[in-house]
Amino acid sequence: MEQMMNECKQSHAVKTSEHGSVLICTNLSGQDIRFETYHSMIRKRVDGKGHVPILDHITAMRADIENGVVLLNIKSENEKMYQTAFPVYPYLGGG
């Protein structure tokens, strides 16, 4: 999860897609870095290419962005819910 947080903090734009099941960070080079669910994992893809597993044994991910803060909810295969939040824009201490 730290990798996801760092990618988002170093991006100039962060948004969600597909009802929050995808988190997209656009870095300073213009690349879109997507974190999305795929089978039972969250994977990272850059510009729609590649496939790097980030977190395994999950059934759902939901990301929301409120006031420059990413709110992330993850449901594990054993039905536990996990939540985290981190700022993504420099004026909130995220960049």
mmCIF file with all atom_site columns, N, CA, C and O in Angstrom, residues 27-71:
data_model
loop_
_atom_site.group_PDB
_atom_site.id
_atom_site.type_symbol
_atom_site.label_atom_id
_atom_site.label_alt_id
_atom_site.label_comp_id
_atom_site.label_asym_id
_atom_site.label_entity_id
_atom_site.label_seq_id
_atom_site.pdbx_PDB_ins_code
_atom_site.Cartn_x
_atom_site.Cartn_y
_atom_site.Cartn_z
_atom_site.occupancy
_atom_site.B_iso_or_equiv
_atom_site.pdbx_formal_charge
_atom_site.auth_seq_id
_atom_site.auth_comp_id
_atom_site.auth_asym_id
_atom_site.auth_atom_id
_atom_site.pdbx_PDB_model_num
ATOM 1   N N  . ASN A 1 27 ? 1.362   11.048  -13.397 1.00 0.00 ? 27 ASN A N  1
ATOM 2   C CA . ASN A 1 27 ? 2.629   11.563  -12.879 1.00 0.00 ? 27 ASN A CA 1
ATOM 3   C C  . ASN A 1 27 ? 3.109   12.764  -13.689 1.00 0.00 ? 27 ASN A C  1
ATOM 4   O O  . ASN A 1 27 ? 2.492   13.169  -14.674 1.00 0.00 ? 27 ASN A O  1
ATOM 5   N N  . LEU A 1 28 ? 4.216   13.329  -13.275 1.00 0.00 ? 28 LEU A N  1
ATOM 6   C CA . LEU A 1 28 ? 4.732   14.542  -13.910 1.00 0.00 ? 28 LEU A CA 1
ATOM 7   C C  . LEU A 1 28 ? 5.178   14.302  -15.347 1.00 0.00 ? 28 LEU A C  1
ATOM 8   O O  . LEU A 1 28 ? 5.286   15.243  -16.127 1.00 0.00 ? 28 LEU A O  1
ATOM 9   N N  . SER A 1 29 ? 5.430   13.051  -15.731 1.00 0.00 ? 29 SER A N  1
ATOM 10  C CA . SER A 1 29 ? 5.796   12.712  -17.112 1.00 0.00 ? 29 SER A CA 1
ATOM 11  C C  . SER A 1 29 ? 4.562   12.502  -17.991 1.00 0.00 ? 29 SER A C  1
ATOM 12  O O  . SER A 1 29 ? 4.690   12.217  -19.177 1.00 0.00 ? 29 SER A O  1
ATOM 13  N N  . GLY A 1 30 ? 3.373   12.577  -17.394 1.00 0.00 ? 30 GLY A N  1
ATOM 14  C CA . GLY A 1 30 ? 2.139   12.392  -18.143 1.00 0.00 ? 30 GLY A CA 1
ATOM 15  C C  . GLY A 1 30 ? 1.654   10.963  -18.213 1.00 0.00 ? 30 GLY A C  1
ATOM 16  O O  . GLY A 1 30 ? 0.663   10.675  -18.879 1.00 0.00 ? 30 GLY A O  1
ATOM 17  N N  . GLN A 1 31 ? 2.333   10.054  -17.536 1.00 0.00 ? 31 GLN A N  1
ATOM 18  C CA . GLN A 1 31 ? 1.910   8.650   -17.544 1.00 0.00 ? 31 GLN A CA 1
ATOM 19  C C  . GLN A 1 31 ? 0.753   8.448   -16.571 1.00 0.00 ? 31 GLN A C  1
ATOM 20  O O  . GLN A 1 31 ? 0.754   9.008   -15.474 1.00 0.00 ? 31 GLN A O  1
ATOM 21  N N  . ASP A 1 32 ? -0.219  7.646   -16.986 1.00 0.00 ? 32 ASP A N  1
ATOM 22  C CA . ASP A 1 32 ? -1.316  7.260   -16.099 1.00 0.00 ? 32 ASP A CA 1
ATOM 23  C C  . ASP A 1 32 ? -0.945  5.968   -15.394 1.00 0.00 ? 32 ASP A C  1
ATOM 24  O O  . ASP A 1 32 ? -0.725  4.941   -16.034 1.00 0.00 ? 32 ASP A O  1
ATOM 25  N N  . ILE A 1 33 ? -0.891  6.024   -14.077 1.00 0.00 ? 33 ILE A N  1
ATOM 26  C CA . ILE A 1 33 ? -0.613  4.852   -13.259 1.00 0.00 ? 33 ILE A CA 1
ATOM 27  C C  . ILE A 1 33 ? -1.925  4.445   -12.621 1.00 0.00 ? 33 ILE A C  1
ATOM 28  O O  . ILE A 1 33 ? -2.527  5.211   -11.871 1.00 0.00 ? 33 ILE A O  1
ATOM 29  N N  . ARG A 1 34 ? -2.382  3.254   -12.985 1.00 0.00 ? 34 ARG A N  1
ATOM 30  C CA . ARG A 1 34 ? -3.686  2.760   -12.528 1.00 0.00 ? 34 ARG A CA 1
ATOM 31  C C  . ARG A 1 34 ? -3.504  1.673   -11.477 1.00 0.00 ? 34 ARG A C  1
ATOM 32  O O  . ARG A 1 34 ? -2.698  0.763   -11.656 1.00 0.00 ? 34 ARG A O  1
ATOM 33  N N  . PHE A 1 35 ? -4.271  1.774   -10.424 1.00 0.00 ? 35 PHE A N  1
ATOM 34  C CA . PHE A 1 35 ? -4.372  0.722   -9.418  1.00 0.00 ? 35 PHE A CA 1
ATOM 35  C C  . PHE A 1 35 ? -5.796  0.204   -9.515  1.00 0.00 ? 35 PHE A C  1
ATOM 36  O O  . PHE A 1 35 ? -6.751  0.970   -9.360  1.00 0.00 ? 35 PHE A O  1
ATOM 37  N N  . GLU A 1 36 ? -5.926  -1.084  -9.808  1.00 0.00 ? 36 GLU A N  1
ATOM 38  C CA . GLU A 1 36 ? -7.253  -1.648  -10.068 1.00 0.00 ? 36 GLU A CA 1
ATOM 39  C C  . GLU A 1 36 ? -7.319  -3.081  -9.563  1.00 0.00 ? 36 GLU A C  1
ATOM 40  O O  . GLU A 1 36 ? -6.298  -3.737  -9.406  1.00 0.00 ? 36 GLU A O  1
ATOM 41  N N  . THR A 1 37 ? -8.532  -3.541  -9.331  1.00 0.00 ? 37 THR A N  1
ATOM 42  C CA . THR A 1 37 ? -8.706  -4.932  -8.934  1.00 0.00 ? 37 THR A CA 1
ATOM 43  C C  . THR A 1 37 ? -8.611  -5.819  -10.161 1.00 0.00 ? 37 THR A C  1
ATOM 44  O O  . THR A 1 37 ? -9.047  -5.449  -11.256 1.00 0.00 ? 37 THR A O  1
ATOM 45  N N  . TYR A 1 38 ? -8.009  -6.974  -9.957  1.00 0.00 ? 38 TYR A N  1
ATOM 46  C CA . TYR A 1 38 ? -7.857  -7.963  -11.025 1.00 0.00 ? 38 TYR A CA 1
ATOM 47  C C  . TYR A 1 38 ? -7.825  -9.320  -10.342 1.00 0.00 ? 38 TYR A C  1
ATOM 48  O O  . TYR A 1 38 ? -6.904  -9.599  -9.578  1.00 0.00 ? 38 TYR A O  1
ATOM 49  N N  . HIS A 1 39 ? -8.828  -10.121 -10.604 1.00 0.00 ? 39 HIS A N  1
ATOM 50  C CA . HIS A 1 39 ? -9.023  -11.391 -9.891  1.00 0.00 ? 39 HIS A CA 1
ATOM 51  C C  . HIS A 1 39 ? -9.006  -11.107 -8.389  1.00 0.00 ? 39 HIS A C  1
ATOM 52  O O  . HIS A 1 39 ? -9.818  -10.331 -7.929  1.00 0.00 ? 39 HIS A O  1
ATOM 53  N N  . SER A 1 40 ? -8.094  -11.680 -7.631  1.00 0.00 ? 40 SER A N  1
ATOM 54  C CA . SER A 1 40 ? -8.085  -11.475 -6.182  1.00 0.00 ? 40 SER A CA 1
ATOM 55  C C  . SER A 1 40 ? -6.922  -10.591 -5.742  1.00 0.00 ? 40 SER A C  1
ATOM 56  O O  . SER A 1 40 ? -6.338  -10.802 -4.686  1.00 0.00 ? 40 SER A O  1
ATOM 57  N N  . MET A 1 41 ? -6.611  -9.584  -6.565  1.00 0.00 ? 41 MET A N  1
ATOM 58  C CA . MET A 1 41 ? -5.497  -8.707  -6.209  1.00 0.00 ? 41 MET A CA 1
ATOM 59  C C  . MET A 1 41 ? -5.767  -7.282  -6.675  1.00 0.00 ? 41 MET A C  1
ATOM 60  O O  . MET A 1 41 ? -6.664  -7.031  -7.469  1.00 0.00 ? 41 MET A O  1
ATOM 61  N N  . ILE A 1 42 ? -4.960  -6.370  -6.149  1.00 0.00 ? 42 ILE A N  1
ATOM 62  C CA . ILE A 1 42 ? -4.865  -5.029  -6.697  1.00 0.00 ? 42 ILE A CA 1
ATOM 63  C C  . ILE A 1 42 ? -3.582  -5.022  -7.511  1.00 0.00 ? 42 ILE A C  1
ATOM 64  O O  . ILE A 1 42 ? -2.531  -5.443  -7.032  1.00 0.00 ? 42 ILE A O  1
ATOM 65  N N  . ARG A 1 43 ? -3.696  -4.570  -8.750  1.00 0.00 ? 43 ARG A N  1
ATOM 66  C CA . ARG A 1 43 ? -2.513  -4.523  -9.599  1.00 0.00 ? 43 ARG A CA 1
ATOM 67  C C  . ARG A 1 43 ? -2.242  -3.088  -10.041 1.00 0.00 ? 43 ARG A C  1
ATOM 68  O O  . ARG A 1 43 ? -3.134  -2.243  -10.045 1.00 0.00 ? 43 ARG A O  1
ATOM 69  N N  . LYS A 1 44 ? -0.994  -2.862  -10.416 1.00 0.00 ? 44 LYS A N  1
ATOM 70  C CA . LYS A 1 44 ? -0.558  -1.563  -10.927 1.00 0.00 ? 44 LYS A CA 1
ATOM 71  C C  . LYS A 1 44 ? -0.260  -1.712  -12.408 1.00 0.00 ? 44 LYS A C  1
ATOM 72  O O  . LYS A 1 44 ? 0.389   -2.679  -12.822 1.00 0.00 ? 44 LYS A O  1
ATOM 73  N N  . ARG A 1 45 ? -0.754  -0.748  -13.202 1.00 0.00 ? 45 ARG A N  1
ATOM 74  C CA . ARG A 1 45 ? -0.465  -0.725  -14.636 1.00 0.00 ? 45 ARG A CA 1
ATOM 75  C C  . ARG A 1 45 ? -0.062  0.697   -15.008 1.00 0.00 ? 45 ARG A C  1
ATOM 76  O O  . ARG A 1 45 ? -0.626  1.654   -14.497 1.00 0.00 ? 45 ARG A O  1
ATOM 77  N N  . VAL A 1 46 ? 0.891   0.819   -15.916 1.00 0.00 ? 46 VAL A N  1
ATOM 78  C CA . VAL A 1 46 ? 1.345   2.125   -16.379 1.00 0.00 ? 46 VAL A CA 1
ATOM 79  C C  . VAL A 1 46 ? 0.927   2.283   -17.836 1.00 0.00 ? 46 VAL A C  1
ATOM 80  O O  . VAL A 1 46 ? 1.318   1.481   -18.686 1.00 0.00 ? 46 VAL A O  1
ATOM 81  N N  . ASP A 1 47 ? 0.132   3.310   -18.098 1.00 0.00 ? 47 ASP A N  1
ATOM 82  C CA . ASP A 1 47 ? -0.386  3.572   -19.441 1.00 0.00 ? 47 ASP A CA 1
ATOM 83  C C  . ASP A 1 47 ? -1.039  2.346   -20.074 1.00 0.00 ? 47 ASP A C  1
ATOM 84  O O  . ASP A 1 47 ? -0.880  2.067   -21.257 1.00 0.00 ? 47 ASP A O  1
ATOM 85  N N  . GLY A 1 48 ? -1.743  1.568   -19.259 1.00 0.00 ? 48 GLY A N  1
ATOM 86  C CA . GLY A 1 48 ? -2.468  0.392   -19.752 1.00 0.00 ? 48 GLY A CA 1
ATOM 87  C C  . GLY A 1 48 ? -1.587  -0.803  -20.044 1.00 0.00 ? 48 GLY A C  1
ATOM 88  O O  . GLY A 1 48 ? -2.052  -1.796  -20.590 1.00 0.00 ? 48 GLY A O  1
ATOM 89  N N  . LYS A 1 49 ? -0.314  -0.724  -19.697 1.00 0.00 ? 49 LYS A N  1
ATOM 90  C CA . LYS A 1 49 ? 0.614   -1.818  -19.972 1.00 0.00 ? 49 LYS A CA 1
ATOM 91  C C  . LYS A 1 49 ? 1.140   -2.402  -18.676 1.00 0.00 ? 49 LYS A C  1
ATOM 92  O O  . LYS A 1 49 ? 1.132   -1.761  -17.643 1.00 0.00 ? 49 LYS A O  1
ATOM 93  N N  . GLY A 1 50 ? 1.643   -3.622  -18.784 1.00 0.00 ? 50 GLY A N  1
ATOM 94  C CA . GLY A 1 50 ? 2.257   -4.257  -17.629 1.00 0.00 ? 50 GLY A CA 1
ATOM 95  C C  . GLY A 1 50 ? 1.249   -4.736  -16.612 1.00 0.00 ? 50 GLY A C  1
ATOM 96  O O  . GLY A 1 50 ? 0.037   -4.594  -16.778 1.00 0.00 ? 50 GLY A O  1
ATOM 97  N N  . HIS A 1 51 ? 1.795   -5.279  -15.554 1.00 0.00 ? 51 HIS A N  1
ATOM 98  C CA . HIS A 1 51 ? 0.944   -5.879  -14.525 1.00 0.00 ? 51 HIS A CA 1
ATOM 99  C C  . HIS A 1 51 ? 1.838   -6.162  -13.318 1.00 0.00 ? 51 HIS A C  1
ATOM 100 O O  . HIS A 1 51 ? 2.624   -7.097  -13.334 1.00 0.00 ? 51 HIS A O  1
ATOM 101 N N  . VAL A 1 52 ? 1.750   -5.314  -12.314 1.00 0.00 ? 52 VAL A N  1
ATOM 102 C CA . VAL A 1 52 ? 2.541   -5.498  -11.105 1.00 0.00 ? 52 VAL A CA 1
ATOM 103 C C  . VAL A 1 52 ? 1.576   -5.716  -9.940  1.00 0.00 ? 52 VAL A C  1
ATOM 104 O O  . VAL A 1 52 ? 0.798   -4.820  -9.601  1.00 0.00 ? 52 VAL A O  1
ATOM 105 N N  . PRO A 1 53 ? 1.583   -6.905  -9.319  1.00 0.00 ? 53 PRO A N  1
ATOM 106 C CA . PRO A 1 53 ? 0.719   -7.136  -8.156  1.00 0.00 ? 53 PRO A CA 1
ATOM 107 C C  . PRO A 1 53 ? 1.120   -6.224  -6.998  1.00 0.00 ? 53 PRO A C  1
ATOM 108 O O  . PRO A 1 53 ? 2.302   -6.104  -6.681  1.00 0.00 ? 53 PRO A O  1
ATOM 109 N N  . ILE A 1 54 ? 0.139   -5.579  -6.389  1.00 0.00 ? 54 ILE A N  1
ATOM 110 C CA . ILE A 1 54 ? 0.377   -4.681  -5.269  1.00 0.00 ? 54 ILE A CA 1
ATOM 111 C C  . ILE A 1 54 ? -0.119  -5.294  -3.958  1.00 0.00 ? 54 ILE A C  1
ATOM 112 O O  . ILE A 1 54 ? 0.541   -5.229  -2.951  1.00 0.00 ? 54 ILE A O  1
ATOM 113 N N  . LEU A 1 55 ? -1.304  -5.885  -3.986  1.00 0.00 ? 55 LEU A N  1
ATOM 114 C CA . LEU A 1 55 ? -1.894  -6.477  -2.791  1.00 0.00 ? 55 LEU A CA 1
ATOM 115 C C  . LEU A 1 55 ? -2.724  -7.674  -3.212  1.00 0.00 ? 55 LEU A C  1
ATOM 116 O O  . LEU A 1 55 ? -3.526  -7.581  -4.143  1.00 0.00 ? 55 LEU A O  1
ATOM 117 N N  . ASP A 1 56 ? -2.532  -8.785  -2.537  1.00 0.00 ? 56 ASP A N  1
ATOM 118 C CA . ASP A 1 56 ? -3.196  -10.040 -2.910  1.00 0.00 ? 56 ASP A CA 1
ATOM 119 C C  . ASP A 1 56 ? -4.264  -10.400 -1.881  1.00 0.00 ? 56 ASP A C  1
ATOM 120 O O  . ASP A 1 56 ? -4.299  -9.851  -0.784  1.00 0.00 ? 56 ASP A O  1
ATOM 121 N N  . HIS A 1 57 ? -5.115  -11.331 -2.236  1.00 0.00 ? 57 HIS A N  1
ATOM 122 C CA . HIS A 1 57 ? -6.170  -11.878 -1.370  1.00 0.00 ? 57 HIS A CA 1
ATOM 123 C C  . HIS A 1 57 ? -7.223  -10.840 -1.001  1.00 0.00 ? 57 HIS A C  1
ATOM 124 O O  . HIS A 1 57 ? -7.646  -10.739 0.137   1.00 0.00 ? 57 HIS A O  1
ATOM 125 N N  . ILE A 1 58 ? -7.658  -10.059 -2.000  1.00 0.00 ? 58 ILE A N  1
ATOM 126 C CA . ILE A 1 58 ? -8.719  -9.086  -1.764  1.00 0.00 ? 58 ILE A CA 1
ATOM 127 C C  . ILE A 1 58 ? -9.895  -9.404  -2.689  1.00 0.00 ? 58 ILE A C  1
ATOM 128 O O  . ILE A 1 58 ? -9.747  -10.066 -3.708  1.00 0.00 ? 58 ILE A O  1
ATOM 129 N N  . THR A 1 59 ? -11.070 -8.944  -2.286  1.00 0.00 ? 59 THR A N  1
ATOM 130 C CA . THR A 1 59 ? -12.253 -9.138  -3.129  1.00 0.00 ? 59 THR A CA 1
ATOM 131 C C  . THR A 1 59 ? -12.787 -7.824  -3.682  1.00 0.00 ? 59 THR A C  1
ATOM 132 O O  . THR A 1 59 ? -13.503 -7.830  -4.671  1.00 0.00 ? 59 THR A O  1
ATOM 133 N N  . ALA A 1 60 ? -12.452 -6.697  -3.047  1.00 0.00 ? 60 ALA A N  1
ATOM 134 C CA . ALA A 1 60 ? -12.958 -5.418  -3.531  1.00 0.00 ? 60 ALA A CA 1
ATOM 135 C C  . ALA A 1 60 ? -12.077 -4.274  -3.060  1.00 0.00 ? 60 ALA A C  1
ATOM 136 O O  . ALA A 1 60 ? -11.443 -4.348  -2.007  1.00 0.00 ? 60 ALA A O  1
ATOM 137 N N  . MET A 1 61 ? -12.057 -3.225  -3.881  1.00 0.00 ? 61 MET A N  1
ATOM 138 C CA . MET A 1 61 ? -11.366 -1.990  -3.532  1.00 0.00 ? 61 MET A CA 1
ATOM 139 C C  . MET A 1 61 ? -12.277 -0.839  -3.919  1.00 0.00 ? 61 MET A C  1
ATOM 140 O O  . MET A 1 61 ? -12.905 -0.858  -4.977  1.00 0.00 ? 61 MET A O  1
ATOM 141 N N  . ARG A 1 62 ? -12.345 0.154   -3.070  1.00 0.00 ? 62 ARG A N  1
ATOM 142 C CA . ARG A 1 62 ? -13.096 1.370   -3.395  1.00 0.00 ? 62 ARG A CA 1
ATOM 143 C C  . ARG A 1 62 ? -12.258 2.563   -2.972  1.00 0.00 ? 62 ARG A C  1
ATOM 144 O O  . ARG A 1 62 ? -11.826 2.648   -1.822  1.00 0.00 ? 62 ARG A O  1
ATOM 145 N N  . ALA A 1 63 ? -12.027 3.448   -3.911  1.00 0.00 ? 63 ALA A N  1
ATOM 146 C CA . ALA A 1 63 ? -11.269 4.668   -3.652  1.00 0.00 ? 63 ALA A CA 1
ATOM 147 C C  . ALA A 1 63 ? -12.166 5.870   -3.870  1.00 0.00 ? 63 ALA A C  1
ATOM 148 O O  . ALA A 1 63 ? -12.933 5.923   -4.828  1.00 0.00 ? 63 ALA A O  1
ATOM 149 N N  . ASP A 1 64 ? -12.074 6.825   -2.971  1.00 0.00 ? 64 ASP A N  1
ATOM 150 C CA . ASP A 1 64 ? -12.768 8.101   -3.091  1.00 0.00 ? 64 ASP A CA 1
ATOM 151 C C  . ASP A 1 64 ? -11.741 9.198   -2.833  1.00 0.00 ? 64 ASP A C  1
ATOM 152 O O  . ASP A 1 64 ? -10.760 8.974   -2.120  1.00 0.00 ? 64 ASP A O  1
ATOM 153 N N  . ILE A 1 65 ? -11.975 10.350  -3.397  1.00 0.00 ? 65 ILE A N  1
ATOM 154 C CA . ILE A 1 65 ? -11.109 11.490  -3.145  1.00 0.00 ? 65 ILE A CA 1
ATOM 155 C C  . ILE A 1 65 ? -11.975 12.619  -2.618  1.00 0.00 ? 65 ILE A C  1
ATOM 156 O O  . ILE A 1 65 ? -12.955 13.012  -3.254  1.00 0.00 ? 65 ILE A O  1
ATOM 157 N N  . GLU A 1 66 ? -11.615 13.100  -1.430  1.00 0.00 ? 66 GLU A N  1
ATOM 158 C CA . GLU A 1 66 ? -12.348 14.201  -0.813  1.00 0.00 ? 66 GLU A CA 1
ATOM 159 C C  . GLU A 1 66 ? -11.353 15.211  -0.282  1.00 0.00 ? 66 GLU A C  1
ATOM 160 O O  . GLU A 1 66 ? -10.485 14.871  0.522   1.00 0.00 ? 66 GLU A O  1
ATOM 161 N N  . ASN A 1 67 ? -11.466 16.440  -0.763  1.00 0.00 ? 67 ASN A N  1
ATOM 162 C CA . ASN A 1 67 ? -10.614 17.540  -0.301  1.00 0.00 ? 67 ASN A CA 1
ATOM 163 C C  . ASN A 1 67 ? -9.125  17.213  -0.369  1.00 0.00 ? 67 ASN A C  1
ATOM 164 O O  . ASN A 1 67 ? -8.370  17.503  0.552   1.00 0.00 ? 67 ASN A O  1
ATOM 165 N N  . GLY A 1 68 ? -8.694  16.586  -1.462  1.00 0.00 ? 68 GLY A N  1
ATOM 166 C CA . GLY A 1 68 ? -7.285  16.276  -1.642  1.00 0.00 ? 68 GLY A CA 1
ATOM 167 C C  . GLY A 1 68 ? -6.783  15.098  -0.842  1.00 0.00 ? 68 GLY A C  1
ATOM 168 O O  . GLY A 1 68 ? -5.584  14.894  -0.693  1.00 0.00 ? 68 GLY A O  1
ATOM 169 N N  . VAL A 1 69 ? -7.697  14.280  -0.329  1.00 0.00 ? 69 VAL A N  1
ATOM 170 C CA . VAL A 1 69 ? -7.336  13.095  0.459   1.00 0.00 ? 69 VAL A CA 1
ATOM 171 C C  . VAL A 1 69 ? -7.938  11.861  -0.202  1.00 0.00 ? 69 VAL A C  1
ATOM 172 O O  . VAL A 1 69 ? -9.125  11.845  -0.535  1.00 0.00 ? 69 VAL A O  1
ATOM 173 N N  . VAL A 1 70 ? -7.108  10.845  -0.423  1.00 0.00 ? 70 VAL A N  1
ATOM 174 C CA . VAL A 1 70 ? -7.598  9.575   -0.946  1.00 0.00 ? 70 VAL A CA 1
ATOM 175 C C  . VAL A 1 70 ? -8.108  8.747   0.226   1.00 0.00 ? 70 VAL A C  1
ATOM 176 O O  . VAL A 1 70 ? -7.396  8.547   1.211   1.00 0.00 ? 70 VAL A O  1
ATOM 177 N N  . LEU A 1 71 ? -9.332  8.291   0.129   1.00 0.00 ? 71 LEU A N  1
ATOM 178 C CA . LEU A 1 71 ? -9.936  7.390   1.104   1.00 0.00 ? 71 LEU A CA 1
ATOM 179 C C  . LEU A 1 71 ? -10.024 6.028   0.436   1.00 0.00 ? 71 LEU A C  1
ATOM 180 O O  . LEU A 1 71 ? -10.685 5.885   -0.588  1.00 0.00 ? 71 LEU A O  1
#
